[in-house]
mmCIF file of C-alpha atoms and ligand atoms in Angstrom:
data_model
loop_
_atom_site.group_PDB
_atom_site.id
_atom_site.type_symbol
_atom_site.label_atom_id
_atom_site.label_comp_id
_atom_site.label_asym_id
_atom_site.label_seq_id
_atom_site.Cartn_x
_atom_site.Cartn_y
_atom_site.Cartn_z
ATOM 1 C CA UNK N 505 117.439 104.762 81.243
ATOM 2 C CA UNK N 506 117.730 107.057 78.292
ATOM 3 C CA UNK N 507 114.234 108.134 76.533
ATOM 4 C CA UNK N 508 113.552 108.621 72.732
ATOM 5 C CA UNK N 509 111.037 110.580 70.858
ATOM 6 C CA UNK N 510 109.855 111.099 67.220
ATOM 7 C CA UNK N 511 106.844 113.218 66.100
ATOM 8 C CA UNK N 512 104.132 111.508 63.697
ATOM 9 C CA UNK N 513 101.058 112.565 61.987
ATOM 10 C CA UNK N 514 98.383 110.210 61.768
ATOM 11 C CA UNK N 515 96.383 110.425 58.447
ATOM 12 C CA UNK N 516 92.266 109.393 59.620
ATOM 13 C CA UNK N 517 90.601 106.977 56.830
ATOM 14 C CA UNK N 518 87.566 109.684 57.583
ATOM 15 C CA UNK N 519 86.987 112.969 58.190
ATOM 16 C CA UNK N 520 85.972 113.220 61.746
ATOM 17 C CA UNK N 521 83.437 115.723 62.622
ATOM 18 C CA UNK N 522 82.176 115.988 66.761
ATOM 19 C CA UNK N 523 80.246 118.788 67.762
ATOM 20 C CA UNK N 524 83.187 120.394 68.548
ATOM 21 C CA UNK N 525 85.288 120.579 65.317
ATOM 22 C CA UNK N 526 86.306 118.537 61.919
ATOM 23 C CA UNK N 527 89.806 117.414 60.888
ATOM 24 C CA UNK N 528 92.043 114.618 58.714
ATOM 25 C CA UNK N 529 94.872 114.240 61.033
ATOM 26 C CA UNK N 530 96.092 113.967 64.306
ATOM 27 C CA UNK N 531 99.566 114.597 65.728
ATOM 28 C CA UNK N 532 101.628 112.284 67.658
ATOM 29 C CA UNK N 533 104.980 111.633 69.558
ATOM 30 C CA UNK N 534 106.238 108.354 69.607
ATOM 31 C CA UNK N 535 108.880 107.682 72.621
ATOM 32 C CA UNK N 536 110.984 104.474 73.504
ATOM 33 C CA UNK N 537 112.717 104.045 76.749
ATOM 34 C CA UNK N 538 115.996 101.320 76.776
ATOM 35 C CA UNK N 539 117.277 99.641 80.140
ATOM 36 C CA UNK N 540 119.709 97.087 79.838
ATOM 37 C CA UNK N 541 119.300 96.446 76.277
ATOM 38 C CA UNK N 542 115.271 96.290 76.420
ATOM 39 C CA UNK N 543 113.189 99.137 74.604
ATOM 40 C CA UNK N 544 109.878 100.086 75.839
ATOM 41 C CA UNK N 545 107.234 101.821 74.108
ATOM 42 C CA UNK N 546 104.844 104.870 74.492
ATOM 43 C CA UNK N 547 103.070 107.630 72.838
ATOM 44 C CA UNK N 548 101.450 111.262 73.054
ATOM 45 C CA UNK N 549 98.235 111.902 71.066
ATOM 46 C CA UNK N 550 97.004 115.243 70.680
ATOM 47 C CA UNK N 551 93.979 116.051 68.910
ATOM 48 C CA UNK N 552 94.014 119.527 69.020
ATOM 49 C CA UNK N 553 91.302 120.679 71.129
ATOM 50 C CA UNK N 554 93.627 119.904 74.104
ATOM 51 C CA UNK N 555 95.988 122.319 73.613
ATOM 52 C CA UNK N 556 99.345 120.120 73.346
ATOM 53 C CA UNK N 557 101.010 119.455 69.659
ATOM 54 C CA UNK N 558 104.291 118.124 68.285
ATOM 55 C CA UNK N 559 105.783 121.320 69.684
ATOM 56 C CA UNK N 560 104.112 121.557 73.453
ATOM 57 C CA UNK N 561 105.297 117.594 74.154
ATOM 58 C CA UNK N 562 108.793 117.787 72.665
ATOM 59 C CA UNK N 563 110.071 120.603 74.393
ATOM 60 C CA UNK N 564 108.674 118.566 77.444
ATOM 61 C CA UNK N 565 110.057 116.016 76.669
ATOM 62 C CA UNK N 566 113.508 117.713 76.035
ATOM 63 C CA UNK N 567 112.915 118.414 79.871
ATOM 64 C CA UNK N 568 112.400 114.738 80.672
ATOM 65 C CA UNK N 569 116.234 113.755 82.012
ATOM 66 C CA UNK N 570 115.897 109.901 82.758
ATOM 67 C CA UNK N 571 119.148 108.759 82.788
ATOM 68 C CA UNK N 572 119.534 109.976 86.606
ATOM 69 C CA UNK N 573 117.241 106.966 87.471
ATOM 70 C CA UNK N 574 118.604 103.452 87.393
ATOM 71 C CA UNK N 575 115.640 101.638 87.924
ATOM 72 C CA UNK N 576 112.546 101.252 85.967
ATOM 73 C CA UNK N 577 110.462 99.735 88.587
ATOM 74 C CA UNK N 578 110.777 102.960 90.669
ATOM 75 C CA UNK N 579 107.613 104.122 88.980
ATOM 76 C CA UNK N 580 106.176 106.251 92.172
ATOM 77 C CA UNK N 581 109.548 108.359 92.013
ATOM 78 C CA UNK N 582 109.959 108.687 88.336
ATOM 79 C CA UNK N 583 106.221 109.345 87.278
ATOM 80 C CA UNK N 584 106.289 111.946 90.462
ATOM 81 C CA UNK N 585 109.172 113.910 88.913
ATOM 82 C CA UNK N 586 108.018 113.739 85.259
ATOM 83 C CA UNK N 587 105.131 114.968 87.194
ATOM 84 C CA UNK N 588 106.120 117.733 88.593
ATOM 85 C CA UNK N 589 108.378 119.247 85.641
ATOM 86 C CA UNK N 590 105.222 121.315 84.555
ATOM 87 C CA UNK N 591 101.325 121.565 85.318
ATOM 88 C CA UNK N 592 99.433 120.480 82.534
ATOM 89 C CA UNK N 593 100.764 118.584 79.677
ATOM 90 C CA UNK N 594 99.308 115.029 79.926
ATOM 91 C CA UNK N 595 99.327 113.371 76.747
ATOM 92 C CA UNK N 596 103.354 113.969 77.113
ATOM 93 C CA UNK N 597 103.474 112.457 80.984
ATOM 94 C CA UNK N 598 101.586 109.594 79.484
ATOM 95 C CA UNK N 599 104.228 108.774 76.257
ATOM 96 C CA UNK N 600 106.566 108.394 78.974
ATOM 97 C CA UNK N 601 104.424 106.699 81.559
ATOM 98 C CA UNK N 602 103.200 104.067 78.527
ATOM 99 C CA UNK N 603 106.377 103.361 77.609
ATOM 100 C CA UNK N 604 107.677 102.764 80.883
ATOM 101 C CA UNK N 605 104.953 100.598 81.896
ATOM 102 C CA UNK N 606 105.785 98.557 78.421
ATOM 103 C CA UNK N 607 109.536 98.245 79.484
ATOM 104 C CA UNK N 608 108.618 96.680 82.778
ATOM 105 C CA UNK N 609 106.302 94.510 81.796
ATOM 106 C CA UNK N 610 108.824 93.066 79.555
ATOM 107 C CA UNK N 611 111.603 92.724 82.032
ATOM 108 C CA UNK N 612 108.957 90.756 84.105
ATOM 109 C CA UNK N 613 108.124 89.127 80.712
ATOM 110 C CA UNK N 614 104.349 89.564 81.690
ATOM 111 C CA UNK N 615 101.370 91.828 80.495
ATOM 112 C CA UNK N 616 100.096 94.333 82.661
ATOM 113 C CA UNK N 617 96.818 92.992 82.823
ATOM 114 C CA UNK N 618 98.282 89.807 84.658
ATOM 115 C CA UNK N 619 100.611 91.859 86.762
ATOM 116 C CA UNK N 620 97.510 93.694 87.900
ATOM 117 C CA UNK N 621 95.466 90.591 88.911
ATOM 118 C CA UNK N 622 92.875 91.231 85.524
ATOM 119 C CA UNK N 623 91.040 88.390 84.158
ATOM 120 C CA UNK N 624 91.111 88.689 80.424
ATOM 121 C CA UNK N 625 88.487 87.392 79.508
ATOM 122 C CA UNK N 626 86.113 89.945 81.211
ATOM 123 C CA UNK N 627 87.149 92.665 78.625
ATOM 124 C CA UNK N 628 83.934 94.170 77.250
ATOM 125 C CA UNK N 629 83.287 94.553 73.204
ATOM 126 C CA UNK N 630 84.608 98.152 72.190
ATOM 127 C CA UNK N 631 82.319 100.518 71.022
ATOM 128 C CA UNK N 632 83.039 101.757 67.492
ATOM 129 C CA UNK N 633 82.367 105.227 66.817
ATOM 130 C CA UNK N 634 80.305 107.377 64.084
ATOM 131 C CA UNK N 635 81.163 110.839 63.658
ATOM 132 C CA UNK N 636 78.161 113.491 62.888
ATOM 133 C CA UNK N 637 77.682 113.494 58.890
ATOM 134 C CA UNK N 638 75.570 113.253 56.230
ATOM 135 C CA UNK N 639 72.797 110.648 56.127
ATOM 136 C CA UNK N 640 74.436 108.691 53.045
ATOM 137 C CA UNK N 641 77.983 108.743 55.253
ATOM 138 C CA UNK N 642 76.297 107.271 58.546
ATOM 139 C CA UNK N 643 74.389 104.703 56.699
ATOM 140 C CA UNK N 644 77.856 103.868 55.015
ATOM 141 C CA UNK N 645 80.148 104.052 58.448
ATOM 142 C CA UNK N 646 77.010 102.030 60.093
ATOM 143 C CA UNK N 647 77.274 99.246 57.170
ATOM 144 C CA UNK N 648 80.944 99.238 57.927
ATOM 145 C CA UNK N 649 80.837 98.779 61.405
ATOM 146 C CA UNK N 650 79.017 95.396 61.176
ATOM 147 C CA UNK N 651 81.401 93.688 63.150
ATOM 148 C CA UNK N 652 80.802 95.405 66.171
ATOM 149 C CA UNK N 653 78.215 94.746 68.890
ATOM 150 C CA UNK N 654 77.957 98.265 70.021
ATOM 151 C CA UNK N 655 78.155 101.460 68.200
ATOM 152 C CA UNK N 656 79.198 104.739 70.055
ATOM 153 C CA UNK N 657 77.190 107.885 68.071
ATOM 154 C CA UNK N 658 77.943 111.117 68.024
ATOM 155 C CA UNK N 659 75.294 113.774 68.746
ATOM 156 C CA UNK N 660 75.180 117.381 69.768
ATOM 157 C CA UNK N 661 73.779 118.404 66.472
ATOM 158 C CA UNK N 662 70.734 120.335 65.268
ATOM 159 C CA UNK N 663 69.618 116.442 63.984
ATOM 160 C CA UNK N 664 70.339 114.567 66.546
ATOM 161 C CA UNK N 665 66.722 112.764 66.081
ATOM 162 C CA UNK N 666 67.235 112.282 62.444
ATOM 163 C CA UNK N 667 70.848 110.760 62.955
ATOM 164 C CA UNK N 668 69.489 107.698 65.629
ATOM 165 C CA UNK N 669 66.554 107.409 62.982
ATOM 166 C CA UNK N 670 68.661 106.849 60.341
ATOM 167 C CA UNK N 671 70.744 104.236 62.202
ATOM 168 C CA UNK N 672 67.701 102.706 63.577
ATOM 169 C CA UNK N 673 66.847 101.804 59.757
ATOM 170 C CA UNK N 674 69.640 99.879 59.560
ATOM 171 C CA UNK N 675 70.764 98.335 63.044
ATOM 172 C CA UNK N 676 69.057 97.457 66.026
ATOM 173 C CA UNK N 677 72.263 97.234 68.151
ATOM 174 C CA UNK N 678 72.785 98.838 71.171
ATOM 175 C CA UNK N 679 74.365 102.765 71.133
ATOM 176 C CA UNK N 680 76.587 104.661 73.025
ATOM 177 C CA UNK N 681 75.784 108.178 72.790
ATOM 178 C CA UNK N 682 78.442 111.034 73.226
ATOM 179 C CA UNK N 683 76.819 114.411 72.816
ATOM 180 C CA UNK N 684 80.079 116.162 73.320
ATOM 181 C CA UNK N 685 78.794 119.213 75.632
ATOM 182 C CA UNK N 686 76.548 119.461 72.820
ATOM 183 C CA UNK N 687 73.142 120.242 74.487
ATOM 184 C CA UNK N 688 72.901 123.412 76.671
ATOM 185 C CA UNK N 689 69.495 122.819 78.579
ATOM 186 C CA UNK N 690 68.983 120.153 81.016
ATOM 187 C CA UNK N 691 64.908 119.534 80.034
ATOM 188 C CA UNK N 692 66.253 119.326 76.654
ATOM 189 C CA UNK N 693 68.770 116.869 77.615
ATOM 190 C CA UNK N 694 66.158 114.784 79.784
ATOM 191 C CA UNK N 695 63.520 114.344 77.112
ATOM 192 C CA UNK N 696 66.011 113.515 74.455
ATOM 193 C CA UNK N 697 67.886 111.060 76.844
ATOM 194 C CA UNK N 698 63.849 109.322 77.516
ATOM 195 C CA UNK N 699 63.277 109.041 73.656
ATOM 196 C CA UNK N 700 66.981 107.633 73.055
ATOM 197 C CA UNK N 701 66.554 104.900 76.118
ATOM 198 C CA UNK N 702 63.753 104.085 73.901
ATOM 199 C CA UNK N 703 65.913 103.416 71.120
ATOM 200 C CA UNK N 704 68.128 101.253 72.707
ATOM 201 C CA UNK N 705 70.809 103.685 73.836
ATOM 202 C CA UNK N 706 72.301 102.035 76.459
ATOM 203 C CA UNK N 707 74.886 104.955 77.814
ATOM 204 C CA UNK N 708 75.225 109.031 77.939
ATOM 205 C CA UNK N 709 78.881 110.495 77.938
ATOM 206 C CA UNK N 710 79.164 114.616 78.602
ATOM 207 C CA UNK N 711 75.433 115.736 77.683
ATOM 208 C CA UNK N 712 76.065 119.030 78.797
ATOM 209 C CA UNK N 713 78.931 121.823 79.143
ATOM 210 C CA UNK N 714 81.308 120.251 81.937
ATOM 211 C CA UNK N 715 80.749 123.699 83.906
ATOM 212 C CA UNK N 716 76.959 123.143 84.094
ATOM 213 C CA UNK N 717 77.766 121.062 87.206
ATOM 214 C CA UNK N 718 74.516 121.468 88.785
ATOM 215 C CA UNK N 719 72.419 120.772 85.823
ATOM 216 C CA UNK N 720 74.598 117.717 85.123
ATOM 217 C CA UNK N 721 73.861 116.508 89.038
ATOM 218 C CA UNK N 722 69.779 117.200 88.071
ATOM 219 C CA UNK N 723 70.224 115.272 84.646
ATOM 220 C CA UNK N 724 72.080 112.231 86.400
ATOM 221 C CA UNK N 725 69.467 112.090 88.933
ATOM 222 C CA UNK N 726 66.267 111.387 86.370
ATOM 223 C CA UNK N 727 68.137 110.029 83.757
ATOM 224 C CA UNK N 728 67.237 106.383 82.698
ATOM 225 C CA UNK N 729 70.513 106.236 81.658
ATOM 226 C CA UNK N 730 73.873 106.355 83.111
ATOM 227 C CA UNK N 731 75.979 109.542 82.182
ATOM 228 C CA UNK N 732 79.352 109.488 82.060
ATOM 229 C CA UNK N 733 82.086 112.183 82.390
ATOM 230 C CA UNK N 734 84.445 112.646 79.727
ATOM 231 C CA UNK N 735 85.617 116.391 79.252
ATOM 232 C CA UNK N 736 84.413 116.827 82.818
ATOM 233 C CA UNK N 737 86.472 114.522 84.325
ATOM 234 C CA UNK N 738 90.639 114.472 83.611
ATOM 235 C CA UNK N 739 92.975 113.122 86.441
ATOM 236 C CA UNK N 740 92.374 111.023 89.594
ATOM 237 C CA UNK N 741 92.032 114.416 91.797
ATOM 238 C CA UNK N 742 89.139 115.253 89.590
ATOM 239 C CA UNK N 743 87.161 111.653 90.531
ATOM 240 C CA UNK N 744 85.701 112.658 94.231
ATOM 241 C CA UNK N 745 84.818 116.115 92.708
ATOM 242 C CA UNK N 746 82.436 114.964 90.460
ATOM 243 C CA UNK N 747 81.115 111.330 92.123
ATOM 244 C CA UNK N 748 77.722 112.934 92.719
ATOM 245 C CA UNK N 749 77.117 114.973 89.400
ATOM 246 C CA UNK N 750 77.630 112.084 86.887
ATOM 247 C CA UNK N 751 76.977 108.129 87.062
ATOM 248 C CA UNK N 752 80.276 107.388 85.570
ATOM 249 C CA UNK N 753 84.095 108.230 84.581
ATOM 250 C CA UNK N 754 85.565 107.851 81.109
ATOM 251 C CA UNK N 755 89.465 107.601 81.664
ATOM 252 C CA UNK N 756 91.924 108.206 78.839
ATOM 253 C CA UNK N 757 95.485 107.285 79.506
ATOM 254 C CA UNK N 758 95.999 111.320 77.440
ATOM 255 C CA UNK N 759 94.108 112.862 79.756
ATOM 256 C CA UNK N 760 95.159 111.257 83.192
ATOM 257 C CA UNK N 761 98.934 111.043 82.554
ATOM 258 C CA UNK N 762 98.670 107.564 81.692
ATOM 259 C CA UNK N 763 98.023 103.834 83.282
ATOM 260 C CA UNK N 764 99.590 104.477 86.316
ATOM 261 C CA UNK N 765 97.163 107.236 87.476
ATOM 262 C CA UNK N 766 94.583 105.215 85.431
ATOM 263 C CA UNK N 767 94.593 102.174 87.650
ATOM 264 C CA UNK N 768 94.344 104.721 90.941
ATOM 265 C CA UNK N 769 91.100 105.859 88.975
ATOM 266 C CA UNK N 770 89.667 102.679 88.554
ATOM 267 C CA UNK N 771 90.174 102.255 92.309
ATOM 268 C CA UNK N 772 88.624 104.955 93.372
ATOM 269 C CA UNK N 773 85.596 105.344 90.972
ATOM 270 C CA UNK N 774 85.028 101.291 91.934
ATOM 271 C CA UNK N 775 85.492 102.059 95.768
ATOM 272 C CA UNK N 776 82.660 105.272 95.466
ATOM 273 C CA UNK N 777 80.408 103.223 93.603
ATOM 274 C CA UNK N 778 80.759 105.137 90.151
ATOM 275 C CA UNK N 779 80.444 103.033 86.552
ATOM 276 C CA UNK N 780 83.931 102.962 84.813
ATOM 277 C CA UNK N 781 84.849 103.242 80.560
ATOM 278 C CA UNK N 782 87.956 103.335 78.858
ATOM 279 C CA UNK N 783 88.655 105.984 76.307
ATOM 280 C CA UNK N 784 90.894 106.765 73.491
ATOM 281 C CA UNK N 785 92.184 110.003 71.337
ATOM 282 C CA UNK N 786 93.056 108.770 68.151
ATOM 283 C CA UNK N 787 96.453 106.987 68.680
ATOM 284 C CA UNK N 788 98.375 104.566 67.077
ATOM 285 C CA UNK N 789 98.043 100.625 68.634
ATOM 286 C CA UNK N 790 100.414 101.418 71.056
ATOM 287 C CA UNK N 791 98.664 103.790 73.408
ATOM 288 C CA UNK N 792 95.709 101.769 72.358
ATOM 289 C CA UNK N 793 97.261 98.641 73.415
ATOM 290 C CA UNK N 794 98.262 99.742 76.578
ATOM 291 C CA UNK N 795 94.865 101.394 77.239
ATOM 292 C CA UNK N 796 93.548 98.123 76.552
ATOM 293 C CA UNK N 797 95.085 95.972 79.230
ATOM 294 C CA UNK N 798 92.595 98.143 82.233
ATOM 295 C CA UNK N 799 89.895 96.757 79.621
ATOM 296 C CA UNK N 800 88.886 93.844 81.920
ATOM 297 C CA UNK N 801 87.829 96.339 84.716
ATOM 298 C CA UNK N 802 85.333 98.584 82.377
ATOM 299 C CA UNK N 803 81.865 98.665 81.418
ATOM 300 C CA UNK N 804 82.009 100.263 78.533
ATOM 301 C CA UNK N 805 85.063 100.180 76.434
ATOM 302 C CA UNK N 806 85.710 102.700 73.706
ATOM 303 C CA UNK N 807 89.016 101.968 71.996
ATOM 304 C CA UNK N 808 88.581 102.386 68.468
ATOM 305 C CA UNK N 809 91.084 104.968 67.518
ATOM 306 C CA UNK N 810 94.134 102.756 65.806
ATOM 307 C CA UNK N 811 90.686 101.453 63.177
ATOM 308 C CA UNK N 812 90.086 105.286 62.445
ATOM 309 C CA UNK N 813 93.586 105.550 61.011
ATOM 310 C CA UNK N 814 95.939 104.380 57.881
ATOM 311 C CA UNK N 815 99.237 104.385 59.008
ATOM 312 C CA UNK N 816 99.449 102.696 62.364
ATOM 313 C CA UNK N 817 103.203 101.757 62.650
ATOM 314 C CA UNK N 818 101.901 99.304 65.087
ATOM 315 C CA UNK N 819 100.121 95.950 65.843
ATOM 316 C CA UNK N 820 98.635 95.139 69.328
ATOM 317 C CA UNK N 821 95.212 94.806 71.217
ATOM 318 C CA UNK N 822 93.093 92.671 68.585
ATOM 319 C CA UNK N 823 89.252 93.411 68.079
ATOM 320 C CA UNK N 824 87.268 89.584 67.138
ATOM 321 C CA UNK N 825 83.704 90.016 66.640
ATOM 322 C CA UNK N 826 83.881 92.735 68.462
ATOM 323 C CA UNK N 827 85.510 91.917 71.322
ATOM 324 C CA UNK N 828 88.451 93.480 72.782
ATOM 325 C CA UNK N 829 91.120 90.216 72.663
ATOM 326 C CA UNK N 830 94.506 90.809 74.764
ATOM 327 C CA UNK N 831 97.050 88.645 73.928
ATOM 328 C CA UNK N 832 100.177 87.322 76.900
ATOM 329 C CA UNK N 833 102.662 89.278 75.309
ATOM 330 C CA UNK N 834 104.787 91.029 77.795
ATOM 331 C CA UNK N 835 104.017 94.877 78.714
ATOM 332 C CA UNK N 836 101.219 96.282 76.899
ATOM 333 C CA UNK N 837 101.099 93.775 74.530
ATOM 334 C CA UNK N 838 102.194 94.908 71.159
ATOM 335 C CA UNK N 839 103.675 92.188 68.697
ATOM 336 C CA UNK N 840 106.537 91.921 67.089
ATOM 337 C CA UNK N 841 108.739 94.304 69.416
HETATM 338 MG MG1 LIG U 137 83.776 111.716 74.684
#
């Protein structure tokens, strides 16, 4: 197997402001892995709050020697040794993992949702997402976002109020709220989380610091809501860790090393009793794509991040009325490759 990369920038249609930080771009690595005349395709995102950039996941993947394997369906022995080559790293583990998964699936000629025993038409409708701004930009993003059933809003603000306000003037659909470690006190938390259940939000992702484990364990218990991990909650070792101090998981194939380790989360979370959503960085349709075929196992779905950018170099996992649609192409379902 030999294994390809390029770096890309992806240029956002928005500025995109979390509690966190602002920015216009996002880096990427696009890989291909070939096997008997058959290319399979992954990618890295790396928005740069997690530490990895072009630089971090070439040099790792300079590191990444695939031609002593002969066999792609040996994922437990490949994935183990791209694995082990260095701790951290995980948005470069997945562009391989991704684009491994794609080049089976097309030798099999089969999605992954089918190899996995997935019924496709249990995927949820994706949440699209507003970024904190000004008044007139929400009302505008809101307005634009008419074609989905569930918006996923950004808090952790000092107007946090006035932001669900101003959507509530315009929309009465349900929200997804993702405060972004944005508020610090857990009575704080709980009385804002009672007056958003009353405006039809419908989920909580990372209310607090992902350190403030015991306050997060407090909040979960006499929340109305479910809250869901996100920065609190990375790979599949971090799943039993946490099963009592949030309601749910949010997996991202960037943060877990990809769909392999993905599926093992899904597993688990399902098996101690915890509420499941898919995530995304902001990625081109190919990590998107492939993200999307775990979509019929999720609550809450939040795979937005190919609509948040211009220059997507590819076509996949298709949003109708909302709806996350996958299609039977082979692997994870891109077209026209
Ligand atoms: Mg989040």
């Amino acid at each position: 197997m030999k294994l390809t990369y390029k770096p890309y920038t992806l240029e956002l249609k928005h500025t995109f402001t979390i509690a966190t930080n602002s920015r216009t771009t996002t880096p990427v690595v696009l890989t291909q892995i070939e096997h008997d005349g058959i290319i399979g395709y992954g990618e890295a995102s790396m928005p740069p709050y997690l530490g990895e950039s072009h630089e971090t996941v070439t040099k790792f993947l300079s590191r990444v020697n695939l031609e002593q394997f002969n066999d792609p369906f040996q994922l437990d022995d490949i994935l183990t040794y791209v694995d082990q080559i260095e701790e951290k790293n995980t948005a470069a583990k997945a562009s391989v993992d991704i684009a491994l998964h794609d080049l089976i699936g097309k030798m099999l000629g089969q999605p992954w949702f089918k190899i996995w025993g997935f019924n496709k038409e249990t995927t949820p409708s994706t949440t699209f997402t507003i970024g904190i701004d000004t008044e007139e930009i929400i009302r505008t993003k809101v307005a634009e976002a008419e074609e989905y059933k569930i918006l996923k809003i950004k808090l952790g603000s000092d107007d946090d109020r006035k932001i669900i306000s101003t959507i509530r003037q315009i929309t009465d659909k349900p929200l997804a709220v993702d405060a972004n470690q944005g508020w610090k006190n857990k009575e704080f938390a709980l009385d804002l989380i009672n007056w958003l259940k009353e405006k039809n939000v419908v989920m909580i992702e990372q209310p607090m610091p992902k350190e403030q484990i015991d306050d997060l364990a407090w909040l979960t218990e006499k929340s109305p809501l479910p809250i869901f991990a996100d920065e609190g909650v990375q790979r599949l070792s971090d799943v039993q860790k946490i099963k009592d101090v949030y309601s749910g998981i949010n997996i991202k194939l960037m943060k877990c090393t990809g769909l392999r380790e993905a599926h093992k989360m899904i597993n688990l979370a399902e098996s101690l009793g915890m509420k499941i959503m898919i995530g995304c960085m902001t990625e081109t349709s190919c990590a998107i794509s492939a993200a999307a075929q775990l979509a019929p196992k999720v609550e809450f779905a939040d795979l937005d991040g190919n609509l948040l950018i211009k220059n997507d170099p590819y076509s996949g996992m298709k949003i109708i009325d909302g709806k996350i649609i996958l299609s039977n192409n082979p692997g994870i379902g891109l077209l026209n490759q």
